[in-house]
Amino acid sequence: MTISDNGTYSDQGRVTATGGIGGIEINETTTKEIILGENILNPSVQTAITFNRYLYGDNQNLDQLKGKTLNVTLQSSLTSSFSRPIPMNIENTVYRLDNRRLINQSPSSIEEFTVHACHETLLDDAKHLMSKSWNCATPNEIVNAALDCVKAGPRTVDPCDPQRDYIAENIHPFRVISQQANVALDGDDPSFVHYMTYENGGTHYFRSLKKLISAGPVMTYYYSDGGESETGPSTLPVNPYPIMVNFPCDFDYLTDLLNGVDINGNNVNTGTFFNLINMGMNLFGMDGGAMSGIAGGIGSCFEGGNMKQSWTNKGNSHKDYGCETDVEKYLLKRQARMALLDRDKIALRMVTTWNPYLHVGHIIELKWESKNGGMVYGSGEYLVTSMMHKIQLGGYSTTTIDCVSKDVLQRTM
């Protein structure tokens, strides 16, 4: 199967796509659309390609595509101005074929179907279980072991704390990583996420939001009333990549409170932690008034976010026995950190021309100059949390980018 558009369009900035599926040729097939997706909460990349084909052609058995390697190379003259004008190479494994139907009027001799592919490590995760115990190991040590289990290649796993005792009880490797993400700390911030990008054929990341937002923007977009027009009083450089922007959610104070964040970004969740060995109990996130409220019994009212309860070994663990769970450090904040990435918290959605340089986890900057001077509300730096590339028949292409505000993340952390 050959995937390609008319290469004569490349000099017009359109995307050319070449490749195939395991060397298998399905005659009289046309590529209608290619969709590529990355998400900061997804441990794999996803590729979907929609084909049209003549129903009565040769070599009709589509079952032979299952488990085959999908290779696609995307390139365009649009990337010539990037610092690294390299093509985008995709190597995924086909795992699903769906939505096969006749198109045009019935009866029709043309059918349409979609092939879905993912990175091989996602399939390896489904094939493997882990059963192992660690004594006083850091989360990054355990994450690397889980990635080794699925034969992951390129990766970035940031060092993190605390050292903890951990047992993987016959669970899938990505589940092990998810459990480590829930407890891993960057300083005192529990915001680690496991995600994947298309870089280098597929790169795994285990990083904290705190570390991600410490970086500067990899690309700056300029916006004005006229889009990329040079007219008007703007003194900013002309944006070479046309964009459309909208702002789905600037703030949601009620949701913040329900997730344990006050109006200033401070954590307001509360918790009680019990130690069965020394019969101790710790109260966190509570001032004297809150503790008095608890003591007052039914009918008392005090300020506080979500109430968490957990066992702890605080104060009585030692190296001969094990390490402290440190549950007090991550449990109260983790929910609020992950809530910042909810789809209903997307601060900026931008549609631009195909951009293979950007990936989730990158910081971008939007500069929108006001006619009256200064910057329009909404200008600033954003963390890319989700993106979708769409390449259609003929090479027309767009990239849709969803972002959360770097300023909001910084205030919360």
Coordinates of C-alpha atoms in Angstrom, one line a residue:
M1 CA 0.0 0.0 0.0
T2 CA 1.5 3.3 -1.0
I3 CA 0.5 6.4 0.8
S4 CA 1.2 9.6 -1.2
D5 CA -0.3 12.8 -2.5
N6 CA 0.7 14.6 -5.7
G7 CA 4.3 15.7 -5.0
T8 CA 3.9 18.6 -7.4
Y9 CA 2.0 20.4 -4.6
S10 CA 5.1 20.4 -2.3
D11 CA 6.4 23.7 -3.7
Q12 CA 3.1 25.3 -2.7
G13 CA 3.6 24.5 1.0
R14 CA 1.4 21.4 1.0
V15 CA 2.4 18.2 2.8
T16 CA 3.6 15.1 0.9
A17 CA 3.1 11.7 2.5
T18 CA 4.9 8.6 1.4
G19 CA 5.1 5.2 3.0
G20 CA 3.3 1.9 3.2
I21 CA 2.0 -0.9 5.5
G22 CA 4.4 -3.9 5.8
G23 CA 5.1 -3.9 2.1
I24 CA 1.6 -5.0 1.3
E25 CA 0.0 -3.7 -1.8
I26 CA -3.7 -3.1 -2.0
N27 CA -4.4 -2.1 -5.6
E28 CA -6.6 0.9 -6.6
T29 CA -6.4 2.6 -3.1
T30 CA -6.4 6.3 -2.4
T31 CA -5.4 8.0 0.8
K32 CA -8.2 10.3 1.9
E33 CA -7.0 11.6 5.2
I34 CA -4.2 11.1 7.8
I35 CA -4.7 12.1 11.5
L36 CA -1.8 12.1 14.0
G37 CA -2.4 12.7 17.7
E38 CA -0.4 13.4 20.8
N39 CA -1.7 14.0 24.4
I40 CA 0.2 14.8 27.6
L41 CA -2.0 12.3 29.4
N42 CA -1.5 9.5 26.9
P43 CA 1.4 7.1 27.0
S44 CA 1.3 6.4 23.3
V45 CA 0.8 8.2 20.0
Q46 CA -2.1 7.4 17.7
T47 CA -2.3 7.4 13.9
A48 CA -5.4 7.0 11.8
I49 CA -5.5 6.9 8.1
T50 CA -8.7 6.8 6.0
F51 CA -8.5 5.1 2.6
N52 CA -10.9 4.9 -0.4
R53 CA -10.6 1.9 -2.7
Y54 CA -12.2 0.1 -5.6
L55 CA -14.3 -2.7 -4.0
Y56 CA -13.8 -5.3 -6.7
G57 CA -10.0 -4.9 -7.2
D58 CA -7.3 -7.4 -6.6
N59 CA -5.9 -8.5 -3.2
Q60 CA -9.0 -7.7 -1.2
N61 CA -8.1 -9.4 2.1
L62 CA -7.7 -6.6 4.6
D63 CA -7.0 -8.9 7.5
Q64 CA -3.4 -9.1 6.3
L65 CA -2.9 -5.5 7.6
K66 CA -3.3 -6.6 11.3
G67 CA -0.1 -6.2 13.2
K68 CA 1.9 -4.9 10.3
T69 CA 4.2 -1.9 10.6
L70 CA 2.8 1.4 9.2
N71 CA 5.6 3.6 7.9
V72 CA 4.8 7.2 6.9
T73 CA 7.1 10.1 6.1
L74 CA 5.6 13.6 6.0
Q75 CA 7.4 16.6 4.7
S76 CA 6.7 20.1 3.3
S77 CA 8.4 23.2 2.2
L78 CA 6.6 24.9 5.1
T79 CA 9.4 23.6 7.4
S80 CA 12.2 25.2 5.5
S81 CA 12.2 28.2 7.9
F82 CA 12.5 26.0 11.0
S83 CA 15.8 25.6 12.7
R84 CA 15.5 21.9 12.0
P85 CA 13.7 21.4 8.7
I86 CA 13.5 17.6 9.0
P87 CA 10.6 15.4 7.8
M88 CA 8.2 13.8 10.3
N89 CA 8.7 10.0 10.4
I90 CA 6.0 7.7 11.8
E91 CA 6.5 4.0 12.5
N92 CA 3.5 2.6 14.2
T93 CA 1.8 -0.8 14.4
V94 CA -1.7 -1.4 12.9
Y95 CA -4.1 -2.7 15.5
R96 CA -7.6 -1.8 14.3
L97 CA -9.6 -1.4 11.0
D98 CA -13.0 0.1 11.3
N99 CA -15.7 2.3 9.7
R100 CA -15.7 0.3 6.5
R101 CA -18.6 1.4 4.4
L102 CA -19.7 2.1 0.8
I103 CA -19.5 5.7 -0.3
N104 CA -21.4 7.7 -2.9
Q105 CA -24.8 6.3 -4.0
S106 CA -25.7 2.7 -3.4
P107 CA -24.9 0.3 -5.0
S108 CA -21.4 1.6 -5.1
S109 CA -18.1 0.1 -6.2
I110 CA -16.0 2.4 -3.9
E111 CA -15.6 1.7 -0.2
E112 CA -14.0 3.7 2.6
F113 CA -12.2 2.4 5.7
T114 CA -9.9 3.6 8.5
V115 CA -6.7 2.0 9.7
H116 CA -5.6 2.8 13.3
A117 CA -2.0 2.4 14.4
C118 CA -0.2 3.0 17.7
H119 CA 3.4 2.7 18.9
E120 CA 4.6 -0.8 19.5
T121 CA 5.2 -0.1 23.2
L122 CA 1.5 0.2 23.8
L123 CA 0.9 -3.3 22.4
D124 CA 3.9 -4.6 24.4
D125 CA 2.3 -3.1 27.5
A126 CA -0.9 -5.1 26.8
K127 CA 1.3 -8.3 26.3
H128 CA 3.3 -8.0 29.6
L129 CA 2.7 -8.0 33.3
M130 CA 5.2 -7.0 36.0
S131 CA 5.7 -8.7 39.4
K132 CA 8.5 -7.3 41.3
S133 CA 9.3 -5.5 44.6
W134 CA 11.6 -2.6 45.2
N135 CA 13.1 -1.5 48.5
C136 CA 13.7 2.2 49.0
A137 CA 13.6 3.0 45.2
T138 CA 12.9 6.3 43.6
P139 CA 10.0 6.5 41.2
N140 CA 12.3 7.1 38.2
E141 CA 14.1 3.9 38.9
I142 CA 10.8 2.0 38.7
V143 CA 9.6 3.9 35.7
N144 CA 12.8 3.0 33.8
A145 CA 12.3 -0.7 34.7
A146 CA 8.7 -0.6 33.4
L147 CA 9.9 1.1 30.1
D148 CA 12.6 -1.6 29.7
C149 CA 9.8 -4.2 30.0
V150 CA 8.0 -2.8 27.0
K151 CA 11.3 -2.4 25.1
A152 CA 11.0 1.4 24.9
G153 CA 13.8 3.2 23.1
P154 CA 14.2 7.0 23.2
R155 CA 13.0 8.3 26.6
T156 CA 13.4 11.2 29.1
V157 CA 12.8 10.2 32.7
D158 CA 13.4 13.0 35.1
P159 CA 14.9 12.2 38.6
C160 CA 12.3 12.4 41.3
D161 CA 11.7 11.6 45.0
P162 CA 10.9 10.1 47.4
Q163 CA 12.5 6.7 47.9
R164 CA 9.7 4.3 48.7
D165 CA 9.0 0.6 49.0
Y166 CA 6.9 -0.6 46.1
I167 CA 5.5 -3.9 44.9
A168 CA 4.2 -4.4 41.3
E169 CA 1.5 -7.0 41.8
N170 CA 1.1 -8.6 38.3
I171 CA 0.0 -5.4 36.6
H172 CA 0.8 -4.0 33.2
P173 CA 4.0 -1.8 32.9
F174 CA 2.2 1.4 32.0
R175 CA 0.0 0.8 35.1
V176 CA 3.2 0.7 37.1
I177 CA 4.3 4.0 35.6
S178 CA 0.9 5.5 36.4
Q179 CA 1.2 4.5 40.0
Q180 CA 4.6 6.1 40.2
A181 CA 3.3 9.3 38.6
N182 CA 0.8 9.6 41.4
V183 CA 3.4 9.6 44.1
A184 CA 6.5 11.1 42.4
L185 CA 7.7 14.5 43.6
D186 CA 9.7 17.3 41.9
G187 CA 10.7 19.0 45.1
D188 CA 7.3 19.2 46.8
D189 CA 5.3 19.2 43.6
P190 CA 3.4 16.0 42.6
S191 CA 2.7 16.8 39.0
F192 CA 4.5 14.0 37.0
V193 CA 2.9 12.8 33.8
H194 CA 3.8 10.0 31.4
Y195 CA 3.3 10.8 27.8
M196 CA 4.7 10.1 24.3
T197 CA 5.6 12.1 21.2
Y198 CA 6.4 11.3 17.6
E199 CA 10.0 12.4 18.0
N200 CA 12.7 9.9 16.9
G201 CA 10.1 7.4 15.9
G202 CA 8.4 7.6 19.3
T203 CA 9.8 9.0 22.6
H204 CA 8.5 8.3 26.1
Y205 CA 8.6 11.1 28.7
F206 CA 8.1 11.0 32.5
R207 CA 8.3 14.6 33.5
S208 CA 6.7 17.0 36.0
L209 CA 4.6 20.0 34.9
K210 CA 6.9 22.0 37.1
K211 CA 9.9 21.1 35.0
L212 CA 8.1 21.5 31.7
I213 CA 7.0 25.1 32.5
S214 CA 10.5 26.1 33.5
A215 CA 11.5 26.0 29.9
G216 CA 11.2 28.9 27.5
P217 CA 9.0 28.9 24.3
V218 CA 10.2 26.9 21.4
M219 CA 8.1 29.0 19.0
T220 CA 6.3 32.4 19.1
Y221 CA 3.1 33.1 17.2
Y222 CA 2.1 36.6 16.3
Y223 CA -1.6 37.4 15.9
S224 CA -3.5 40.5 14.8
D225 CA -6.9 41.5 13.5
G226 CA -5.8 40.9 10.0
G227 CA -4.2 37.5 10.8
E228 CA -1.0 37.5 8.9
S229 CA -1.7 40.9 7.3
E230 CA 1.0 43.5 7.3
T231 CA -1.5 46.4 7.5
G232 CA -2.2 48.4 10.6
P233 CA 0.0 49.9 13.3
S234 CA 1.6 46.6 14.4
T235 CA 5.3 46.7 15.0
L236 CA 5.6 43.0 15.6
P237 CA 7.1 40.7 12.9
V238 CA 4.7 39.3 10.4
N239 CA 3.5 35.8 11.4
P240 CA 4.7 33.4 8.7
Y241 CA 2.2 30.7 9.8
P242 CA -1.5 31.8 9.6
I243 CA -3.3 30.9 12.7
M244 CA -6.8 30.9 14.2
V245 CA -7.2 31.2 17.9
N246 CA -9.9 30.9 20.5
F247 CA -9.9 30.7 24.3
P248 CA -12.2 27.9 25.6
C249 CA -11.6 28.6 29.3
D250 CA -9.8 31.6 30.9
F251 CA -10.7 30.6 34.4
D252 CA -13.2 28.4 36.4
Y253 CA -13.1 29.4 40.0
L254 CA -15.8 26.9 41.1
T255 CA -13.9 23.9 39.6
D256 CA -10.7 25.1 41.1
L257 CA -12.3 25.1 44.6
L258 CA -13.8 21.6 44.0
N259 CA -10.3 20.4 43.2
G260 CA -8.7 22.0 46.2
V261 CA -7.2 25.3 44.8
D262 CA -8.2 28.7 46.2
I263 CA -8.5 32.0 44.2
N264 CA -4.7 32.6 44.6
G265 CA -3.7 29.1 43.5
N266 CA -3.0 27.8 47.0
N267 CA -3.8 24.2 48.0
V268 CA -6.8 24.0 50.4
N269 CA -7.3 20.3 50.5
T270 CA -7.2 18.7 54.0
G271 CA -6.2 15.3 55.2
T272 CA -5.9 12.9 58.1
F273 CA -3.2 10.3 58.2
F274 CA -3.1 7.4 60.6
N275 CA -0.2 5.3 61.7
L276 CA -1.2 1.9 63.1
I277 CA 2.3 1.1 64.5
N278 CA 2.6 4.1 66.8
M279 CA -1.1 5.0 66.9
G280 CA -0.3 8.5 65.7
M281 CA -2.6 10.7 63.7
N282 CA -1.5 13.8 61.6
L283 CA -3.8 16.6 60.3
F284 CA -2.6 18.4 57.2
G285 CA -4.0 21.5 55.5
M286 CA -5.9 22.5 58.7
D287 CA -5.4 25.5 60.9
G288 CA -6.6 25.7 64.5
G289 CA -10.1 26.8 63.4
A290 CA -10.5 23.7 61.2
M291 CA -9.3 21.4 64.0
S292 CA -11.8 23.1 66.4
G293 CA -14.5 22.5 63.8
I294 CA -13.7 18.8 63.7
A295 CA -13.8 18.6 67.5
G296 CA -17.1 20.4 67.5
G297 CA -18.8 17.4 65.9
I298 CA -21.9 17.5 63.7
G299 CA -23.1 20.9 62.8
S300 CA -19.6 22.5 62.8
C301 CA -18.5 24.4 59.7
F302 CA -14.9 25.2 58.7
E303 CA -13.1 26.1 55.6
G304 CA -11.3 23.3 53.7
G305 CA -11.1 21.5 50.4
N306 CA -11.5 17.8 49.8
M307 CA -11.0 15.6 52.8
K308 CA -8.4 12.9 52.2
Q309 CA -7.7 10.0 54.5
S310 CA -4.8 7.5 54.3
W311 CA -2.5 5.2 56.3
T312 CA 1.1 6.3 56.8
N313 CA 4.3 5.0 58.4
K314 CA 5.5 8.5 59.1
G315 CA 8.0 8.7 62.0
N316 CA 8.6 5.0 62.5
S317 CA 10.2 3.7 59.3
H318 CA 13.9 3.1 59.1
K319 CA 16.4 1.9 56.5
D320 CA 16.5 -1.6 58.0
Y321 CA 12.8 -1.9 57.6
G322 CA 11.9 0.3 54.7
C323 CA 11.2 3.9 53.6
E324 CA 8.4 6.2 54.5
T325 CA 5.5 6.3 52.2
D326 CA 5.5 10.2 52.2
V327 CA 1.8 10.0 51.4
E328 CA 1.4 13.4 53.2
K329 CA 3.5 15.1 50.5
Y330 CA 1.6 14.2 47.4
L331 CA -2.0 13.1 48.3
L332 CA -3.4 16.6 49.0
K333 CA -2.0 18.2 45.9
R334 CA -2.2 15.6 43.2
Q335 CA -5.8 16.0 42.3
A336 CA -5.5 19.7 41.9
R337 CA -2.4 19.3 39.7
M338 CA -4.1 16.9 37.3
A339 CA -7.3 19.0 37.2
L340 CA -5.3 21.7 35.5
L341 CA -5.0 19.4 32.5
D342 CA -8.7 18.7 32.1
R343 CA -10.1 19.3 28.7
D344 CA -12.5 21.9 30.1
K345 CA -9.5 23.8 31.4
I346 CA -8.0 24.4 27.9
A347 CA -7.0 28.0 27.9
L348 CA -5.9 28.3 24.2
R349 CA -6.9 26.4 21.1
M350 CA -5.0 27.3 18.0
V351 CA -5.3 26.0 14.4
T352 CA -2.3 26.6 12.2
T353 CA -0.5 25.2 9.2
W354 CA 1.1 21.8 9.6
N355 CA 3.9 22.0 12.2
P356 CA 5.9 18.9 12.8
Y357 CA 8.4 20.8 15.1
L358 CA 5.9 21.2 18.0
H359 CA 5.1 18.4 20.4
V360 CA 3.1 18.1 23.6
G361 CA 5.2 19.3 26.6
H362 CA 6.5 22.2 24.6
I363 CA 6.0 25.9 25.6
I364 CA 4.7 28.3 22.9
E365 CA 4.2 32.0 23.1
L366 CA 1.3 34.0 21.7
K367 CA 1.8 37.7 21.0
W368 CA -1.3 39.7 20.1
E369 CA -0.6 43.4 19.9
S370 CA -3.4 45.8 20.8
K371 CA -4.3 48.7 18.4
N372 CA -3.9 50.9 21.4
G373 CA -0.5 49.6 22.4
G374 CA 0.5 46.8 24.6
M375 CA -0.7 43.2 24.4
V376 CA -4.3 42.0 24.2
Y377 CA -5.5 39.9 27.1
G378 CA -4.7 36.3 26.2
S379 CA -1.2 37.0 25.1
G380 CA 1.4 35.0 26.9
E381 CA 3.1 31.6 27.2
Y382 CA 1.3 28.3 27.1
L383 CA 2.0 24.6 27.7
V384 CA 1.0 22.4 24.8
T385 CA -1.1 19.5 26.3
S386 CA -2.7 18.0 23.1
M387 CA -2.2 18.3 19.4
M388 CA -3.7 16.8 16.2
H389 CA -2.2 16.9 12.7
K390 CA -4.7 16.5 9.9
I391 CA -3.4 15.9 6.3
Q392 CA -6.0 15.6 3.6
L393 CA -6.1 14.5 0.0
G394 CA -4.0 16.8 -2.1
G395 CA -1.6 17.7 0.8
Y396 CA -3.8 20.4 2.5
S397 CA -2.9 20.2 6.2
T398 CA -3.5 21.8 9.6
T399 CA -2.3 21.3 13.2
T400 CA -4.7 21.9 16.0
I401 CA -3.0 22.7 19.4
D402 CA -4.6 22.7 22.8
C403 CA -2.8 24.5 25.6
V404 CA -3.1 25.5 29.3
S405 CA -1.7 28.7 30.6
K406 CA 1.8 28.7 31.9
D407 CA 1.0 31.6 34.2
V408 CA -1.8 29.6 35.9
L409 CA 0.5 26.6 36.3
Q410 CA 3.2 28.7 37.8
R411 CA 0.8 30.4 40.3
T412 CA -0.5 27.0 41.4
M413 CA 2.9 25.5 41.8

